[in-house]
C-alpha angles and dihedrals in degrees: 000000000000087000094192116208138208108273095012131135122229139180119221094202095187105032099181113149089352094244093135094045092045088059094045093051092056088078110081123262096001120143125212129199102198117197131197137158089205113089092200090059093051092049092051086055099057091096094057091048088056090047096048094064096229096317096108124061122183125208125192098214141104115281091234087072093060093114092057092041091054090052089052089052092051092253119139099167133014136198097229148005121206121192127183100181133202132030122342130233086241089058093047097049095050113086100198091060089066100223101122133063088199090071119045114230142122117316099246114120093175111147086197125041095247136075140037115328125226085256092060089051095053090043099050109024121100117249093246092051091044092055089049091052090049096044096041100041098030103033087227113164092196091053095125089051092050095048093048090051090047089049093050095043092048087058091064099042136342116275100230106147132063089234095055090051095045089051092051089051095045091059095057099033119060122204127218122228108282092008126127119279109282088242102052099094095046091051090049093047092054095045092055094047099045088053100038089229104167091049087048094049091051096051089044091055092049091048093052089052090060098047105042116100118226103286093023116135130232109199114175124179114201132185109203138031099257088059097041091046085057093048095041091050097045097052090042091052092042093046100056132059120263126220146157130289135202088263094048106025092162097058108119119234116253120206116227112269094192131044109213116244093184120047086184130022117274110238133196118262125228095270094050090050091046090051094044111018090191090064090069097101097036119132124188124199122176136182137178123237115240127201092259117113121266114267116246112268112278121233121263103292120256123257112272087221127077091223094080134025087221135020120253120264124225096231097045094049097046093047087053091045 
């Protein structure tokens, strides 16, 4: 979908282990700007930087800043942007990062080395706000029960490890046979909240729209419904003509800025899932930039739940906590 061409310039907005960058650099003369907020991922890519002979630049930053990063690299426009959003396999497999309940470690979950940890959130946030976080970002229908259990447990002792939190959730959420682990949705919710992942994704999509040249391609791989919904809505909105309505007749018509390449998401086949089980929930969507001007930045997306009109923001919730 990205179709890297010889001499093209690309942004690997979620560098991770460097797989996308490595594949792009196999095309002669390509240049890649790789972005990751995880210092460990950046350090792990230094060898690829050396082997790329100056064609790979790594930047430790949020991918929502990709417009400013391109400008700092002297790039007004680029030929493609690829994003593989969410937590990486490296982060899941490192117990000290605290992303997974499979491995006991500190309850951290930060993709970068700054800001509140998941342990800070479960220690300080009110029961009602904790329930909203778990419901909105984890789509956990037992969110109030989970929040109540967390608040009761933290009165007895700090919840400092992944195992401790998983055990608390498992006592109040019963898994059916062959179902996901009872703590899966709660861990997802806390990770997304701590890293402000949904806001980051929306801002990154808008930044990609601004830096892609006509004919440039945006390719996004997401792994759960909240991410995919944002990507889908963004691409659908940007690929159809805007216009007025009987409620807002003065609204100017906006020409589409993207042409869709995927009417439906591309999903992995049976063999790919067998080779890489973590790919089972992946959805790929892609679009090609046209010559129309970028749309004005959208307002912060509304909450995907009916419980709240807008989703909780980390700085606001922690300040109140």
